[in-house]
Coordinates of C-alpha atoms and ligand atoms in Angstrom, one line a residue:
X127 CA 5.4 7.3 58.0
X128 CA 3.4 6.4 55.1
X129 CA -0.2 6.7 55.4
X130 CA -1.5 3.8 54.4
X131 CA -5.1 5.0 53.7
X132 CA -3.7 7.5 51.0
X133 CA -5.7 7.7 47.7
X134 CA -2.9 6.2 45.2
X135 CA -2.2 9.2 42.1
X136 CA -2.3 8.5 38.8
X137 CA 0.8 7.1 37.1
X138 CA 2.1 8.0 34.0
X139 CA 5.3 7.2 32.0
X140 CA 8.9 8.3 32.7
X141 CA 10.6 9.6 29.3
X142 CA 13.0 11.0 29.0
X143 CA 13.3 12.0 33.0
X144 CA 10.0 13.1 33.2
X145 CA 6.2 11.8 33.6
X146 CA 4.0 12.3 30.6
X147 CA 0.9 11.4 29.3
X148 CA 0.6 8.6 26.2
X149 CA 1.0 10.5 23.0
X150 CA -2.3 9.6 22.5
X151 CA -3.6 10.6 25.9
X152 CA -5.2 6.3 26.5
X153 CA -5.1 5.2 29.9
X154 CA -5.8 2.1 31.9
X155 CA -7.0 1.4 35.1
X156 CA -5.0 -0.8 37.3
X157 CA -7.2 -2.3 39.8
X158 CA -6.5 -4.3 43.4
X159 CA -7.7 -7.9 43.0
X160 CA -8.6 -8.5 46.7
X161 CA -11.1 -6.2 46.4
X162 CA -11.9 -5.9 42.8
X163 CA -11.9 -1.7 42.8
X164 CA -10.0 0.3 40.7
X165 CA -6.9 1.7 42.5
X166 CA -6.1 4.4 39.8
X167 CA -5.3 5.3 36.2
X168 CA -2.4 4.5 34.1
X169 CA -1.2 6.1 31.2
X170 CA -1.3 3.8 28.3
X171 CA 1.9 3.6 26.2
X172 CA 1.7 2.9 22.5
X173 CA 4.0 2.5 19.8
X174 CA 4.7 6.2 19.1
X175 CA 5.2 6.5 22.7
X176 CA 7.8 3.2 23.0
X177 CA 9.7 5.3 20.2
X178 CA 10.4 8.0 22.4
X179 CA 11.4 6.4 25.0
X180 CA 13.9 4.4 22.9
X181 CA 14.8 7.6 21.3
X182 CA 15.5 8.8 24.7
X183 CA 17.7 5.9 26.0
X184 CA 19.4 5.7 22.9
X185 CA 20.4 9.1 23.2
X186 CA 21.4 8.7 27.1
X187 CA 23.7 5.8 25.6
X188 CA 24.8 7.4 22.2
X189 CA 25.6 10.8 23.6
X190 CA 24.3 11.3 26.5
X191 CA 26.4 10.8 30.3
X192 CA 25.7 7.7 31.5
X193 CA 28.0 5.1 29.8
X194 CA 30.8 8.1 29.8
X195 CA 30.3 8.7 33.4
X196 CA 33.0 7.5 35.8
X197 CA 31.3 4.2 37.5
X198 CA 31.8 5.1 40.3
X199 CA 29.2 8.2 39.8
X200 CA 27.2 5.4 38.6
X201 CA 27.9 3.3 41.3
X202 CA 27.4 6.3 44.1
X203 CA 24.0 7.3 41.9
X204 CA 22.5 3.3 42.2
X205 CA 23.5 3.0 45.6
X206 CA 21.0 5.7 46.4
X207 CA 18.5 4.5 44.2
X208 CA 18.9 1.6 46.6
X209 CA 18.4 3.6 49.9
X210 CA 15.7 5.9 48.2
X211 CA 13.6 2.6 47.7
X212 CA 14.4 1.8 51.7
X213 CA 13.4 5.1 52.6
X214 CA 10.1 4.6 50.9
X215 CA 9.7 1.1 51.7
X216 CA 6.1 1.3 53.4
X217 CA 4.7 3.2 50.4
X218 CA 6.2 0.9 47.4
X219 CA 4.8 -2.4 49.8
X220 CA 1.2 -1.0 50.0
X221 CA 1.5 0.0 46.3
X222 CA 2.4 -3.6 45.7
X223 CA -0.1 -5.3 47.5
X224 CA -2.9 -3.4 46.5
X225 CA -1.6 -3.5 43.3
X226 CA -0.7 -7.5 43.3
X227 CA -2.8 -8.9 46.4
X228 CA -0.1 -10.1 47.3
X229 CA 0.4 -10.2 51.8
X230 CA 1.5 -6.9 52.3
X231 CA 4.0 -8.8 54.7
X232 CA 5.5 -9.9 51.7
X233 CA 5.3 -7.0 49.8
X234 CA 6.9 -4.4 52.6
X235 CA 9.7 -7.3 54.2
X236 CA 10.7 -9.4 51.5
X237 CA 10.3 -7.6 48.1
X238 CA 11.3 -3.8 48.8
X239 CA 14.7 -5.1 50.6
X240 CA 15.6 -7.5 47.8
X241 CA 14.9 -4.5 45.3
X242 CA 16.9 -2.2 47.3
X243 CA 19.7 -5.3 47.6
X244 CA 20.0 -5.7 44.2
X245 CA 20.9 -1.8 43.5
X246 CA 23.0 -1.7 46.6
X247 CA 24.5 -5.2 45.2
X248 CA 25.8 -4.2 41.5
X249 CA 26.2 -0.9 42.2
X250 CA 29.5 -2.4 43.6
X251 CA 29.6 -3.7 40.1
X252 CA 30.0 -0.7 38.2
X253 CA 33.7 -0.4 39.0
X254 CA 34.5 -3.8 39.2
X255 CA 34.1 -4.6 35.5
X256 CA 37.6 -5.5 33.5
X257 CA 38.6 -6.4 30.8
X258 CA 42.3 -8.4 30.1
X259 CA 45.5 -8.6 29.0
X260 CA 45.9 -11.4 26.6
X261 CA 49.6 -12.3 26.2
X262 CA 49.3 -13.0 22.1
X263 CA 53.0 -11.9 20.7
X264 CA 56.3 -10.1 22.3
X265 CA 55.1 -7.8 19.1
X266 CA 51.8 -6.7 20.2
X267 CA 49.6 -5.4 23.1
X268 CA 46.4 -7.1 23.1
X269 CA 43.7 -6.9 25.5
X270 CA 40.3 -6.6 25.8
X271 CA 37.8 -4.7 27.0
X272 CA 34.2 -5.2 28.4
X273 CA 31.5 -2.7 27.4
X274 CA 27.6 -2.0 27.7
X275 CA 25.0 -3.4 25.3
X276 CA 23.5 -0.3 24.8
X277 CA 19.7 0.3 25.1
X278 CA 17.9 -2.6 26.8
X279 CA 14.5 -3.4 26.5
X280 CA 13.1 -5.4 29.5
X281 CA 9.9 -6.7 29.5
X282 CA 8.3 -8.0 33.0
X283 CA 5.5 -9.7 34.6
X284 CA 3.3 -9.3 37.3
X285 CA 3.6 -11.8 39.8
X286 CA 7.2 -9.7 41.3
X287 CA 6.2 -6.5 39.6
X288 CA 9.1 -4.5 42.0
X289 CA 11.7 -7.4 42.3
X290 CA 11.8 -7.7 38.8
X291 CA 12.8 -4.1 38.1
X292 CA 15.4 -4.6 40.5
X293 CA 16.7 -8.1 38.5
X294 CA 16.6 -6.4 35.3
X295 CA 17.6 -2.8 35.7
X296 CA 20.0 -2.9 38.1
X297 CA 22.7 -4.8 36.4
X298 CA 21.9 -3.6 33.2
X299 CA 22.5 -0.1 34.7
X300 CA 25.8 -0.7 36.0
X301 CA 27.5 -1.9 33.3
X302 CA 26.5 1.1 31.8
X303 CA 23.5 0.5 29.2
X304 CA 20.2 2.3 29.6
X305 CA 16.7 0.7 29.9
X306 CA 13.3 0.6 28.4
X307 CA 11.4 -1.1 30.9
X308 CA 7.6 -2.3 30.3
X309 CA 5.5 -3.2 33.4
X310 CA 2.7 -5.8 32.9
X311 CA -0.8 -4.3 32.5
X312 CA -1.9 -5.6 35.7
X313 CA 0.9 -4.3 38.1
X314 CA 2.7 -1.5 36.6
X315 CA 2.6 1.0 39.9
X316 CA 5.6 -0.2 41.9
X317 CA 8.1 0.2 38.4
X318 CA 6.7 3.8 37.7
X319 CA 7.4 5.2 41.1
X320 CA 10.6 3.2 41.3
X321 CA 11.1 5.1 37.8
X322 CA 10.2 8.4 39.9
X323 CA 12.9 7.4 42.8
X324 CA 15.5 6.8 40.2
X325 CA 15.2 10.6 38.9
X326 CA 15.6 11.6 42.2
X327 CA 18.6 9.2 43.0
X328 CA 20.5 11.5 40.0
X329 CA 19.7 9.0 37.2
X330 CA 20.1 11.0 33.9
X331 CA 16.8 11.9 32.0
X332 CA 16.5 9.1 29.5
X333 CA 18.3 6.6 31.2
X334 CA 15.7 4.8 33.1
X335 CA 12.1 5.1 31.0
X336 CA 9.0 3.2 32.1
X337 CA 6.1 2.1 30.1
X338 CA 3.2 0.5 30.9
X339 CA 1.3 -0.8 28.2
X340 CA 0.1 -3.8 26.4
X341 CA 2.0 -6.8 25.4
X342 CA 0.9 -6.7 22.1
X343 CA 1.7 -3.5 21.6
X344 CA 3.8 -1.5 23.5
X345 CA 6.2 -5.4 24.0
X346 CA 5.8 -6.3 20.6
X347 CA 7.1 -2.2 19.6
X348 CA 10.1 -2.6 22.2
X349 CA 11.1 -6.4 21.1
X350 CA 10.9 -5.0 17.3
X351 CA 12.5 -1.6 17.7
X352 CA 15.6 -1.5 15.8
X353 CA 17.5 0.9 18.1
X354 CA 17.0 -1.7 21.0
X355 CA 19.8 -3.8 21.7
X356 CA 18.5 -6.3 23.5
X357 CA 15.8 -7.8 25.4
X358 CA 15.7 -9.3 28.7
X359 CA 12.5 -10.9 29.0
X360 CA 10.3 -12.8 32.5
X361 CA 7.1 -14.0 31.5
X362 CA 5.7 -17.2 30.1
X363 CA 7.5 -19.7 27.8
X364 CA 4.9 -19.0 25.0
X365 CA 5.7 -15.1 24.8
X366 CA 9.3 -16.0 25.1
X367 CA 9.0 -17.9 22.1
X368 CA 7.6 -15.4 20.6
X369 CA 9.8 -13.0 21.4
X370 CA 12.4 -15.1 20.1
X371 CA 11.7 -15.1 16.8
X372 CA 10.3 -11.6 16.6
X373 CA 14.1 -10.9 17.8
X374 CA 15.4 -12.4 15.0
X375 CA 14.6 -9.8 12.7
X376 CA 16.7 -7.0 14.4
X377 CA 19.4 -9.7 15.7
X378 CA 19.1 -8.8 19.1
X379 CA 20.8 -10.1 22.1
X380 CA 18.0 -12.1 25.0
X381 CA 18.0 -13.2 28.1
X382 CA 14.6 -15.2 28.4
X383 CA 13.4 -16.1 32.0
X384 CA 10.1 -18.5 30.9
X385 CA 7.9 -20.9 33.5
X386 CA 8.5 -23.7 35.7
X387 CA 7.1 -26.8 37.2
X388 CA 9.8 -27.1 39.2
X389 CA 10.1 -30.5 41.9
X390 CA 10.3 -30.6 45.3
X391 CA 11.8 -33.5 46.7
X392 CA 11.7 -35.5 50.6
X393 CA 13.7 -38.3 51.0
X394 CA 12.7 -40.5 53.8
X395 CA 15.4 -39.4 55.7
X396 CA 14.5 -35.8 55.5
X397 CA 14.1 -33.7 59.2
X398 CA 9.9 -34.3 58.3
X399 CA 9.2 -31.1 60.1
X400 CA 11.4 -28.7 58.1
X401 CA 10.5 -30.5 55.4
X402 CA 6.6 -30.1 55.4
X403 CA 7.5 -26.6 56.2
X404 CA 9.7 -26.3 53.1
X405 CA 6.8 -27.9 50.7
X406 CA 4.3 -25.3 52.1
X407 CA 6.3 -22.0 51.5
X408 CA 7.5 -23.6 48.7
X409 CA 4.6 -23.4 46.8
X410 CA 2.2 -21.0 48.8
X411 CA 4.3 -17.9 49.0
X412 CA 3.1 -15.8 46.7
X413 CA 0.0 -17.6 46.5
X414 CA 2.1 -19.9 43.8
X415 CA 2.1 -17.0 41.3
X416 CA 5.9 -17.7 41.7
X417 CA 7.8 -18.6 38.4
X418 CA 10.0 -21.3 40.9
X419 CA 7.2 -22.4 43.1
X420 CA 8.2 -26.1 44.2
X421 CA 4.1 -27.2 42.5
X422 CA 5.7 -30.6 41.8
X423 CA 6.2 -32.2 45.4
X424 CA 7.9 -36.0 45.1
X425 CA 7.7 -37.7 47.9
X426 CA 9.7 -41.1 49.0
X427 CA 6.6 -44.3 49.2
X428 CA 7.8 -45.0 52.3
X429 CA 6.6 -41.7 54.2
X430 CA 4.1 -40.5 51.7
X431 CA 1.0 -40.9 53.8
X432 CA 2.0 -39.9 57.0
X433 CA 3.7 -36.6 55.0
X434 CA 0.9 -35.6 52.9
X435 CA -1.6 -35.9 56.1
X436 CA 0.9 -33.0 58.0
X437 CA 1.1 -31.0 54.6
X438 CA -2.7 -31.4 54.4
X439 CA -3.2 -29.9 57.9
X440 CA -0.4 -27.0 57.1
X441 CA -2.5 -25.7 54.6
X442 CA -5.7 -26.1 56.1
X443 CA -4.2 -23.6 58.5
X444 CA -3.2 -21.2 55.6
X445 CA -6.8 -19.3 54.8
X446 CA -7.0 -16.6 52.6
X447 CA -6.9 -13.0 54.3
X448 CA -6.5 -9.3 53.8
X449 CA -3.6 -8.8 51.8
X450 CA -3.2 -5.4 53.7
X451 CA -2.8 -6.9 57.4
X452 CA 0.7 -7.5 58.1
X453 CA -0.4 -11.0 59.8
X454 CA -1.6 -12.7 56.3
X455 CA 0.2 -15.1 54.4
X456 CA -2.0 -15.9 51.1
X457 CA -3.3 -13.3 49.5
X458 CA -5.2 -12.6 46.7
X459 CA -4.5 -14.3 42.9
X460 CA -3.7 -11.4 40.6
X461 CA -6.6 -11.0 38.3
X462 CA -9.9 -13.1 38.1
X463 CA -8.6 -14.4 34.9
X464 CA -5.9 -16.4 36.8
X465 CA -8.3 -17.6 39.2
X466 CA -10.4 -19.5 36.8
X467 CA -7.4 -20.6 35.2
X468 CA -5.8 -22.3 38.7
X469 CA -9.3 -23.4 39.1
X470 CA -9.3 -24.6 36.2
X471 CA -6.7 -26.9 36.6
X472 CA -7.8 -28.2 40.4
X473 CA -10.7 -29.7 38.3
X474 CA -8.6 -31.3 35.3
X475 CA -6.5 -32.6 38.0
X476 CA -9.6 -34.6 40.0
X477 CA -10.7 -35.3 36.4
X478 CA -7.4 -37.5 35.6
X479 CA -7.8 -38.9 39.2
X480 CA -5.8 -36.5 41.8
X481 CA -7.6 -36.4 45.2
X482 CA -7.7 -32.7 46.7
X483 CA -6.8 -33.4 50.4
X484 CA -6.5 -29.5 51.3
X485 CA -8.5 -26.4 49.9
X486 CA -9.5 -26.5 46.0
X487 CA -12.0 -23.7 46.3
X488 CA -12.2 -19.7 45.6
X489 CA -12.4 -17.9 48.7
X490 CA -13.8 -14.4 48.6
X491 CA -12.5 -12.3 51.8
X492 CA -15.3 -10.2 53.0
X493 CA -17.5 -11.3 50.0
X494 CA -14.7 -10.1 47.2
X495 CA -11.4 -10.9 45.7
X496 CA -10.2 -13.5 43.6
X497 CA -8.8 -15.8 46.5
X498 CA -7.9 -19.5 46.1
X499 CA -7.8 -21.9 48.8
X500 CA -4.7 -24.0 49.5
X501 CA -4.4 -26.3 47.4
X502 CA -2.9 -29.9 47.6
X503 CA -3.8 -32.3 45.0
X504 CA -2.6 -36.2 46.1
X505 CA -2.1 -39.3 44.1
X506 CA -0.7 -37.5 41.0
X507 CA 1.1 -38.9 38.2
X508 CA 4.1 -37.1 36.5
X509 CA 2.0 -37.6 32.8
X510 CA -1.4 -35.5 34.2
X511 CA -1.5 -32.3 32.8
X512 CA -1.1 -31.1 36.4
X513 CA 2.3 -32.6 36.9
X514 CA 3.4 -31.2 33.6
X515 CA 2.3 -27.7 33.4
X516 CA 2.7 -24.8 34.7
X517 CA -0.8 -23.8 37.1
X518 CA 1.1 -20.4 38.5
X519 CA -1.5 -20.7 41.8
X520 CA -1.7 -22.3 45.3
X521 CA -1.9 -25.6 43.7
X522 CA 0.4 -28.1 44.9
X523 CA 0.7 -31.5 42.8
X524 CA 1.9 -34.7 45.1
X525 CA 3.6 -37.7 43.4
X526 CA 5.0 -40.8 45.2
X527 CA 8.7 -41.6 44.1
X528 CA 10.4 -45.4 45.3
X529 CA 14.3 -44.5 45.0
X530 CA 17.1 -41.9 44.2
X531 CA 17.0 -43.1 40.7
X532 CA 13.2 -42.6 40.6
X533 CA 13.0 -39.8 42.0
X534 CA 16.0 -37.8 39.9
X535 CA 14.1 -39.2 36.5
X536 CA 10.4 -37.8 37.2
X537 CA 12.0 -34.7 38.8
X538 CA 13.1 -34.3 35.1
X539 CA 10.8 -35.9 33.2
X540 CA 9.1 -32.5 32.2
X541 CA 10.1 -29.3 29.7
X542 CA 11.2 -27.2 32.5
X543 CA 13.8 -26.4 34.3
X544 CA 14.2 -23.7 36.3
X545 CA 14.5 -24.8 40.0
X546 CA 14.4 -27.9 41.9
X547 CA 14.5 -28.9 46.0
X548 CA 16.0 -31.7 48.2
X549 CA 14.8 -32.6 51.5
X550 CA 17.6 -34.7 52.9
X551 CA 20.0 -36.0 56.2
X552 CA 22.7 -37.8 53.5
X553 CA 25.1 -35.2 52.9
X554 CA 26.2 -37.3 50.2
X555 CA 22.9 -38.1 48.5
X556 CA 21.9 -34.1 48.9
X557 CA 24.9 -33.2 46.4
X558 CA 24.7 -36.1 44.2
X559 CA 21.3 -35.2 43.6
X560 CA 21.7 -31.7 43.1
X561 CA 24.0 -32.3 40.1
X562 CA 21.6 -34.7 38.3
X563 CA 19.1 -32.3 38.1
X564 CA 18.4 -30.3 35.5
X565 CA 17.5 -27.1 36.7
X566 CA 19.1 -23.7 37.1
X567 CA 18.5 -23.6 40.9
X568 CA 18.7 -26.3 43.3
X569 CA 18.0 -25.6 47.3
X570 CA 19.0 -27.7 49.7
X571 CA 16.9 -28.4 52.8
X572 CA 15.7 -25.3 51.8
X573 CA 13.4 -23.4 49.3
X574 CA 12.9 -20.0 47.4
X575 CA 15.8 -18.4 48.7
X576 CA 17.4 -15.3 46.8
X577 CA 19.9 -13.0 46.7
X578 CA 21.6 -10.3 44.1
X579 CA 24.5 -12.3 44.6
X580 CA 23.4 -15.9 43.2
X581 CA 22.4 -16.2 39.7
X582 CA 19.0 -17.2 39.2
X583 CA 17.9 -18.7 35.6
X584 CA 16.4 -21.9 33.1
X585 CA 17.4 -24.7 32.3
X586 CA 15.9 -26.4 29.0
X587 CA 12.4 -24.3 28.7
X588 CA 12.6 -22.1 31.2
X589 CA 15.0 -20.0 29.3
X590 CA 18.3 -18.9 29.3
X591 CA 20.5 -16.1 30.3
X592 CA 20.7 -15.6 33.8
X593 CA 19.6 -12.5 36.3
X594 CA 20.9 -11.9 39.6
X595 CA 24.8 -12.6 40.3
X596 CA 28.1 -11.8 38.5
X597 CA 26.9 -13.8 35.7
X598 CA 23.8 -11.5 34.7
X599 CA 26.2 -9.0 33.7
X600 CA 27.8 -11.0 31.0
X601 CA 24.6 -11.1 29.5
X602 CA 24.5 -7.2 29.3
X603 CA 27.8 -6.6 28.1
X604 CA 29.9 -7.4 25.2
X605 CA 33.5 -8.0 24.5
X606 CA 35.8 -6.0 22.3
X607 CA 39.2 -7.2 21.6
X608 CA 41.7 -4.3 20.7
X609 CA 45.0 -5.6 18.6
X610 CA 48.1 -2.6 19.3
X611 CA 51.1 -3.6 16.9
X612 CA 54.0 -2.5 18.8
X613 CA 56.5 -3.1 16.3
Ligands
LIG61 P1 3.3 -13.1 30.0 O1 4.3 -13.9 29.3 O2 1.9 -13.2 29.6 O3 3.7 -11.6 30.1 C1 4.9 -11.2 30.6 C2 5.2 -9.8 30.0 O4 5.3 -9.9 28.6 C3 4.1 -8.8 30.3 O5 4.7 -7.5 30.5 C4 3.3 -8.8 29.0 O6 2.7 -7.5 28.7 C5 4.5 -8.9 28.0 N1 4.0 -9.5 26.7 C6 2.9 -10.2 26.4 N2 2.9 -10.5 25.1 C7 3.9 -9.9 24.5 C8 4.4 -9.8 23.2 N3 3.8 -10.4 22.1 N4 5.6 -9.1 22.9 C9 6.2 -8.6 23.9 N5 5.8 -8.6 25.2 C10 4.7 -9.2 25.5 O7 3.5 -13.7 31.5 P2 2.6 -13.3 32.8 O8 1.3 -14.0 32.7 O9 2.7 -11.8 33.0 O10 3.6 -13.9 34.0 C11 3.5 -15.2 34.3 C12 4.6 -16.0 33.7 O11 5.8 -15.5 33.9 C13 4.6 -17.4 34.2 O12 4.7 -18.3 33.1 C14 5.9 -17.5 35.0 O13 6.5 -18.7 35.1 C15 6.8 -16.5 34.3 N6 7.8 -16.0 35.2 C16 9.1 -16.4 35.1 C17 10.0 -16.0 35.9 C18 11.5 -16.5 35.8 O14 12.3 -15.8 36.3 N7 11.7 -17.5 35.1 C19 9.7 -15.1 36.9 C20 8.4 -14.6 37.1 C21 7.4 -15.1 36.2
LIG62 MG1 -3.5 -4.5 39.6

């Protein structure tokens, strides 16, 4: 048993399969937003120390054991990467939470098992990956086979600081590359000791380096280092973007996983109850800080009213608590920065004319933190600035819709397009729906559901590429085609 009082140790980076200092011996402090302390420091990688880690991985590809091993030693050393994290569940959720201020319910019961799934989940990969047999000519054997990337670079942000290690290195891993994997400044402890658990799962020394640092600097070193292969990118569109052409130089391969503003939509024939349900997790689990939070809610004229009254009351109910007691469910925003940001937005909305009907307000928790309120913002139109981008808080935006047709057109009416949700009793309209919009992940009478099994990804802005699934590991692998003349 973890305790859960336990001062938290410095972190520093994993090179090469073991912790170090920066070359430069800079560090950070990481601090926990519900309470505004400092949890500990954090070495502070910079370019020089980017370059070794690349050097590293690049040798752990080039040379080194890892895309030479048999997969299934790769499978049988991710698999208990994946029970490792179990094993240490308690202590990776508190890191988390104090970390994120995110509930450490969250944190301990929904994030540490989908981690842990998605190693368990393509570690089965490793030695399921073929290539074909193409029948070309009686006179030749052709066929091709499917082979790593090489080094990937993946760059992450903090809203699922452990999740996203587990999206981004764990299929990369078993199709054989190795990663460089940069943390973002405000939440790097969960990927360093995940780094830790993967040495002592058998991962090779250089296979698996972590380095938290600066965007600007240790990002901008990975996404220009020419011995990277690719980078697999979550963060906002306008880094993406950047990214993207910063990429160009070096002609490396992306996958880009940018924002949302993604609808959520209740037909009048909806079970109401489930519904309001849906609506409220949908955009207040993880306090909103969630890149497919449902923050656009359409709801059908006819029940609009009577739905936004329930939804109002729902999130009344929702008050900001300690992010450490496993009975909260809203926590703390991650940095006082994206507090006055989401506030920010709750008063450009009443500006344009929304109506706050729940919350709307900071709400320290035993006089600190940088809480927000639950927030439901009625009588919005798809053209305010609240409908249209992306607030990445508790902030829910409510707009009336009169029909199917209505509905599908605002639902994409908007750059975005990353997830989408259908409250609905018409089997038929449900599925009809679902294909008319444009987003990368529709839910059906549900929301925010995952699993290492279903792809998860943009449309239009929101990116391209896809984690998660069978199809994330054609983005970190290539083809080769091999031509035998047999005559
Ligand atoms: P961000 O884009 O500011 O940062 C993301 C990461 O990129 C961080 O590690 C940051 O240090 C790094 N970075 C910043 N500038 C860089 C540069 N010039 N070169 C290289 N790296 C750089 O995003 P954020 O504020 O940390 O996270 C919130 C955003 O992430 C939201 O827009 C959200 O929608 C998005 N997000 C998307 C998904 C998804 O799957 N589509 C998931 C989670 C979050
Ligand atoms: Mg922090």
């Amino acid at each position: 048993m973890t305790d859960t009082l336990a001062p938290v140790k410095p972190a520093r980076l994993i090179i090469n399969g073991e912790a170090v200092d920066s070359a430069s011996g800079r560090t950070f402090t990481t601090v926990n937003p519900a309470t505004e302390e400092p949890i500990c420091a954090v070495a502070e990688a910079g370019v020089e120390d980017v370059d070794r880690a690349v050097q590293a991985a690049r040798a752990a590809f080039d040379g080194g054991p890892w895309p030479k091993m048999k997969p299934a030693e790769r499978q049988r050393i991710l698999w208990k990467l994946g029970d490792l994290i179990l094993a240490h569940g308690d202590e990776l959720g508190r890191l988390e939470t104090l970390d994120n201020g995110k509930p450490v319910f969250e944190a301990r019961q929904i994030d540490v098992p989908m981690v842990a799934g998605c190693f368990h989940y393509f570690s089965g990969w490793a030695t399921k990956l073929t290539g074909e047999t193409v029948p070309v000519s009686p006179g030749t054997l052709t066929y091709t086979l499917r082979e790593p990337l090489g080094v990937v670079g993946a760059i992450i942000p903090w809203n699922f600081p452990m999740i996203m290690v587990g999206w981004k290195c764990a299929p990369a891993l078993a199709a054989g590359n190795t990663v460089v994997l940069k943390p973002a400044m405000e939440t790097p402890l969960t990927a360093v000791r995940i780094g830790e658990l993967a040495l002592e799962a058998g991962l090779p020394p250089g296979v698996l380096n972590i380095v938290p640092g600066r965007g600007s600097v240790a990002g901008e070193a990975l996404v220009g280092h020419p011995l990277v292969d690719k980078i697999s990118f979550t963060g906002s569109t306008e880094v993406g973007q950047r990214i993207m052409r910063e990429a160009a130089g070096t002609v490396k391969k992306l996958t880009l996983e940018l924002g949302g503003k993604s609808p959520n939509i209740v037909f009048a024939d909806a079970d109401q109850e489930a519904a309001v349900r849906g609506a409220s997790t949908g955009i207040f689990y993880g306090k909103g800080e969630v890149c497919a939070a449902g923050s656009r809610l359409l709801v059908e004229q006819s029940i609009h009213a009577e739905f936004v009254a329930k939804l109002a009351e729902r999130a009344k109910k929702l008050v900001p608590a300690d992010p450490l007691d496993p009975k909260t469910r809203l926590g703390s925003l991650v940095s006082e920065k994206q507090m006055k940001t989401v506030l920010g937005y709750v008063e450009a909305g009443v500006k344009e004319g929304a109506r706050i009907v729940a919350g709307g307000q900071r709400q320290p928790v035993n006089g600190k933190g940088w809480f927000v309120q639950a927030t439901v913002l009625d009588r919005v139109d798809n053209r305010m600035k609240v409908a249209q981008e992306e607030i990445f808080g508790p902030v829910l935006a409510v707009i009336p819709f009169d029909d199917v047709d209505d509905a599908v057109r605002k639902a994409n009416d908007i750059p975005y397009g990353l997830a989408a949700g259908v409250w609905t009793g018409d089997v038929k309209k449900a599925h009809a729906v679902a294909r008319r919009l444009r987003a990368g992940t529709v839910w059906v009478n549900m929301y925010n559901f995952y699993d290492p099994g279903m792809p998860f990804g943009g449309y239009k802005a929101s990116g391209f590429g896809r984690d998660l699934g069978a199809d994330s590991l054609r983005d970190y692998t290539q083809v080769k085609s091999v031509w035998v003349n047999l005559e």
